[in-house]
PDB file of C-alpha atoms in Angstrom:
ATOM      1  CA  MET A 140     -15.786  -5.332  15.886  1.00 84.00           C
ATOM      2  CA  TRP A 141     -12.667  -5.916  18.009  1.00 88.00           C
ATOM      3  CA  LYS A 142     -11.364  -8.411  15.458  1.00 90.00           C
ATOM      4  CA  LEU A 143     -11.755  -5.827  12.703  1.00 89.00           C
ATOM      5  CA  LEU A 144      -9.980  -3.185  14.798  1.00 92.00           C
ATOM      6  CA  LEU A 145      -7.113  -5.578  15.543  1.00 93.00           C
ATOM      7  CA  ARG A 146      -6.816  -6.408  11.843  1.00 92.00           C
ATOM      8  CA  TYR A 147      -6.755  -2.678  11.032  1.00 92.00           C
ATOM      9  CA  LEU A 148      -3.964  -2.104  13.553  1.00 92.00           C
ATOM     10  CA  LYS A 149      -1.960  -4.943  11.985  1.00 92.00           C
ATOM     11  CA  TYR A 150      -2.612  -3.415   8.577  1.00 92.00           C
ATOM     12  CA  ALA A 151      -1.492   0.015   9.769  1.00 91.00           C
ATOM     13  CA  GLY A 152       1.726  -1.558  11.046  1.00 89.00           C
ATOM     14  CA  THR A 153       2.450  -3.009   7.621  1.00 86.00           C
ATOM     15  CA  SER A 154       2.269   0.505   6.244  1.00 86.00           C
ATOM     16  CA  LEU A 155       5.313   1.387   8.330  1.00 88.00           C
ATOM     17  CA  ALA A 156       7.281  -1.457   6.737  1.00 92.00           C
ATOM     18  CA  GLY A 157       6.190  -0.331   3.280  1.00 87.00           C
ATOM     19  CA  THR A 158       7.119   3.263   4.034  1.00 87.00           C
ATOM     20  CA  PHE A 159      10.576   2.165   5.180  1.00 89.00           C
ATOM     21  CA  VAL A 160      11.137   0.091   2.019  1.00 92.00           C
ATOM     22  CA  ASP A 161       9.779   2.870  -0.201  1.00 87.00           C
ATOM     23  CA  THR A 162      12.060   5.463   1.404  1.00 87.00           C
ATOM     24  CA  LEU A 163      15.147   3.242   1.332  1.00 91.00           C
ATOM     25  CA  VAL A 164      14.719   2.205  -2.311  1.00 91.00           C
ATOM     26  CA  LEU A 165      13.911   5.782  -3.329  1.00 87.00           C
ATOM     27  CA  TRP A 166      17.050   7.041  -1.596  1.00 87.00           C
ATOM     28  CA  VAL A 167      19.296   4.363  -3.169  1.00 89.00           C
ATOM     29  CA  LEU A 168      17.913   4.881  -6.669  1.00 87.00           C
ATOM     30  CA  SER A 169      17.707   8.677  -6.610  1.00 83.00           C
ATOM     31  CA  ASP A 170      21.046   9.313  -4.866  1.00 82.00           C
ATOM     32  CA  LEU A 171      23.181   6.473  -6.162  1.00 86.00           C
ATOM     33  CA  VAL A 172      21.719   5.182  -9.435  1.00 87.00           C
ATOM     34  CA  PHE A 173      19.914   8.078 -11.138  1.00 81.00           C
ATOM     35  CA  LYS A 174      21.543  11.005  -9.370  1.00 76.00           C
ATOM     36  CA  ASN A 175      22.101  13.159 -12.464  1.00 77.00           C
ATOM     37  CA  GLY A 176      18.875  12.740 -14.402  1.00 76.00           C
ATOM     38  CA  TYR A 177      15.482  14.256 -13.751  1.00 77.00           C
ATOM     39  CA  LEU A 178      13.521  11.368 -15.324  1.00 82.00           C
ATOM     40  CA  GLY A 179      15.386   8.746 -13.323  1.00 81.00           C
ATOM     41  CA  GLU A 180      15.369  10.682 -10.067  1.00 79.00           C
ATOM     42  CA  TYR A 181      11.821  12.052 -10.086  1.00 76.00           C
ATOM     43  CA  VAL A 182       9.867   9.514 -12.168  1.00 80.00           C
ATOM     44  CA  ILE A 183      11.599   6.117 -12.356  1.00 86.00           C
ATOM     45  CA  SER A 184      12.947   6.067  -8.777  1.00 86.00           C
ATOM     46  CA  PRO A 185       9.597   6.842  -7.106  1.00 83.00           C
ATOM     47  CA  ALA A 186       7.748   4.397  -9.387  1.00 87.00           C
ATOM     48  CA  VAL A 187      10.164   1.570  -8.575  1.00 91.00           C
ATOM     49  CA  SER A 188      10.236   2.382  -4.859  1.00 89.00           C
ATOM     50  CA  PHE A 189       6.409   2.472  -4.769  1.00 89.00           C
ATOM     51  CA  GLN A 190       6.246  -0.981  -6.355  1.00 93.00           C
ATOM     52  CA  CYS A 191       8.819  -2.337  -3.876  1.00 95.00           C
ATOM     53  CA  ALA A 192       6.649  -1.026  -1.038  1.00 91.00           C
ATOM     54  CA  VAL A 193       3.530  -2.582  -2.592  1.00 93.00           C
ATOM     55  CA  ILE A 194       5.265  -5.968  -2.821  1.00 95.00           C
ATOM     56  CA  THR A 195       6.438  -5.689   0.798  1.00 95.00           C
ATOM     57  CA  ASN A 196       2.981  -4.712   2.032  1.00 93.00           C
ATOM     58  CA  TYR A 197       1.321  -7.471  -0.004  1.00 94.00           C
ATOM     59  CA  LEU A 198       3.567 -10.177   1.409  1.00 94.00           C
ATOM     60  CA  ILE A 199       3.017  -8.982   4.982  1.00 94.00           C
ATOM     61  CA  SER A 200      -0.719  -8.663   4.378  1.00 92.00           C
ATOM     62  CA  TYR A 201      -0.992 -12.100   2.787  1.00 91.00           C
ATOM     63  CA  TYR A 202       1.120 -13.956   5.328  1.00 90.00           C
ATOM     64  CA  TYR A 203       0.272 -11.969   8.486  1.00 92.00           C
ATOM     65  CA  VAL A 204      -2.688  -9.572   8.418  1.00 92.00           C
ATOM     66  CA  TRP A 205      -5.111 -11.799   6.475  1.00 88.00           C
ATOM     67  CA  ARG A 206      -3.404 -15.163   7.006  1.00 88.00           C
ATOM     68  CA  ASP A 207      -6.663 -16.652   8.298  1.00 87.00           C
ATOM     69  CA  ARG A 208      -8.259 -15.967   4.913  1.00 84.00           C
ATOM     70  CA  ARG A 209      -5.749 -17.734   2.736  1.00 81.00           C
ATOM     71  CA  SER A 210      -6.018 -21.331   1.725  1.00 75.00           C
ATOM     72  CA  HIS A 211      -3.268 -23.867   2.118  1.00 72.00           C
ATOM     73  CA  ASP A 212      -3.846 -24.908  -1.481  1.00 72.00           C
ATOM     74  CA  ASP A 213      -3.201 -21.411  -2.852  1.00 76.00           C
ATOM     75  CA  GLY A 214      -0.868 -21.946  -5.754  1.00 84.00           C
ATOM     76  CA  PHE A 215       1.596 -19.461  -7.181  1.00 88.00           C
ATOM     77  CA  ARG A 216      -0.899 -18.460  -9.881  1.00 88.00           C
ATOM     78  CA  ARG A 217      -3.613 -17.593  -7.324  1.00 86.00           C
ATOM     79  CA  ILE A 218      -1.146 -15.649  -5.172  1.00 88.00           C
ATOM     80  CA  LEU A 219       0.078 -13.744  -8.244  1.00 92.00           C
ATOM     81  CA  ILE A 220      -3.451 -12.902  -9.426  1.00 91.00           C
ATOM     82  CA  LYS A 221      -4.344 -11.677  -5.937  1.00 90.00           C
ATOM     83  CA  PHE A 222      -1.170  -9.569  -5.961  1.00 94.00           C
ATOM     84  CA  LEU A 223      -2.132  -7.989  -9.290  1.00 95.00           C
ATOM     85  CA  TYR A 224      -5.524  -6.983  -7.879  1.00 94.00           C
ATOM     86  CA  TYR A 225      -3.773  -5.690  -4.756  1.00 93.00           C
ATOM     87  CA  ASP A 226      -1.319  -3.674  -6.854  1.00 94.00           C
ATOM     88  CA  LEU A 227      -4.127  -2.147  -8.940  1.00 95.00           C
ATOM     89  CA  SER A 228      -6.083  -1.181  -5.825  1.00 93.00           C
ATOM     90  CA  CYS A 229      -2.979   0.364  -4.213  1.00 91.00           C
ATOM     91  CA  THR A 230      -2.266   2.356  -7.361  1.00 92.00           C
ATOM     92  CA  ALA A 231      -5.868   3.575  -7.576  1.00 94.00           C
ATOM     93  CA  VAL A 232      -5.853   4.579  -3.911  1.00 90.00           C
ATOM     94  CA  PHE A 233      -2.500   6.324  -4.416  1.00 88.00           C
ATOM     95  CA  LEU A 234      -3.997   8.399  -7.239  1.00 90.00           C
ATOM     96  CA  LEU A 235      -6.991   9.184  -5.037  1.00 92.00           C
ATOM     97  CA  ARG A 236      -4.568  10.273  -2.300  1.00 87.00           C
ATOM     98  CA  LEU A 237      -2.905  12.696  -4.696  1.00 87.00           C
ATOM     99  CA  GLY A 238      -6.285  14.155  -5.600  1.00 91.00           C
ATOM    100  CA  ILE A 239      -7.270  14.556  -1.950  1.00 91.00           C
ATOM    101  CA  LEU A 240      -3.872  16.075  -1.165  1.00 86.00           C
ATOM    102  CA  LEU A 241      -4.286  18.670  -3.905  1.00 89.00           C
ATOM    103  CA  LEU A 242      -7.866  19.411  -2.844  1.00 93.00           C
ATOM    104  CA  ILE A 243      -6.853  19.919   0.794  1.00 91.00           C
ATOM    105  CA  GLU A 244      -3.967  22.167  -0.257  1.00 89.00           C
ATOM    106  CA  ARG A 245      -6.257  24.209  -2.502  1.00 91.00           C
ATOM    107  CA  ILE A 246      -8.869  24.657   0.251  1.00 95.00           C
ATOM    108  CA  SER A 247      -6.569  25.139   3.236  1.00 93.00           C
ATOM    109  CA  GLY A 248      -3.232  26.328   1.862  1.00 87.00           C
ATOM    110  CA  TRP A 249      -1.464  23.976   4.308  1.00 86.00           C
ATOM    111  CA  ASP A 250       2.033  22.619   3.733  1.00 83.00           C
ATOM    112  CA  VAL A 251       2.270  19.578   1.447  1.00 77.00           C
ATOM    113  CA  VAL A 252       3.446  17.337   4.297  1.00 72.00           C
ATOM    114  CA  ILE A 253       0.350  18.124   6.383  1.00 87.00           C
ATOM    115  CA  CYS A 254      -1.911  17.695   3.351  1.00 81.00           C
ATOM    116  CA  ASN A 255      -0.256  14.367   2.591  1.00 82.00           C
ATOM    117  CA  LEU A 256      -0.714  13.105   6.158  1.00 83.00           C
ATOM    118  CA  VAL A 257      -4.418  13.982   6.121  1.00 87.00           C
ATOM    119  CA  ALA A 258      -4.856  12.396   2.694  1.00 87.00           C
ATOM    120  CA  MET A 259      -2.978   9.286   3.878  1.00 85.00           C
ATOM    121  CA  CYS A 260      -5.336   8.917   6.842  1.00 86.00           C
ATOM    122  CA  VAL A 261      -8.407   9.099   4.616  1.00 91.00           C
ATOM    123  CA  THR A 262      -7.084   6.809   1.898  1.00 89.00           C
ATOM    124  CA  GLY A 263      -5.528   4.412   4.408  1.00 87.00           C
ATOM    125  CA  ILE A 264      -8.997   3.590   5.707  1.00 91.00           C
ATOM    126  CA  ILE A 265     -10.308   3.234   2.150  1.00 92.00           C
ATOM    127  CA  ASN A 266      -7.398   0.966   1.227  1.00 91.00           C
ATOM    128  CA  PHE A 267      -7.985  -1.193   4.301  1.00 92.00           C
ATOM    129  CA  LEU A 268     -11.669  -1.588   3.446  1.00 93.00           C
ATOM    130  CA  VAL A 269     -10.864  -2.541  -0.160  1.00 93.00           C
ATOM    131  CA  ASN A 270      -8.360  -5.124   1.058  1.00 92.00           C
ATOM    132  CA  ASN A 271     -10.662  -6.498   3.746  1.00 92.00           C
ATOM    133  CA  GLN A 272     -13.806  -6.687   1.598  1.00 92.00           C
ATOM    134  CA  ILE A 273     -12.398  -7.470  -1.860  1.00 90.00           C
ATOM    135  CA  ILE A 274      -8.739  -8.502  -2.103  1.00 89.00           C
ATOM    136  CA  PHE A 275      -8.583 -10.657   1.043  1.00 89.00           C
ATOM    137  CA  ARG A 276     -12.311 -11.325   1.437  1.00 86.00           C
ATOM    138  CA  LYS A 277     -13.567 -14.412   3.237  1.00 80.00           C
ATOM    139  CA  ARG A 278     -14.065 -17.407   1.015  1.00 72.00           C
ATOM    140  CA  HIS A 279     -17.271 -19.380   1.319  1.00 65.00           C
TER     141      HIS A 279
END
């Protein structure tokens, strides 16, 4: 149990790195690259920044959080396939987070930031469990 809790705390820490990357890339793209277009600023910039955060979180997860579950003979192809599964799970959990956010807002009428924080807490646990049990599961 303690090992799982420690792994979760490491995982939660990676989320901070991903949030930093997401915010920085979003700021650069929306303020400097696509500053005059709605599509670029509100669709392309967040999509690209989200993917940059996913890549950052995957690398930290692979090499730090679940390093004991990787094999020394993991080739580039295996790492890439695992990343694709990771990316799909992150995207699915992100969409779930949006749904939970909207549901909380509809029920409570709270500010979007509060709704997002609550939704992030719920989906963060779900995302950790998916990563721990599926993406970075123990090999036998």
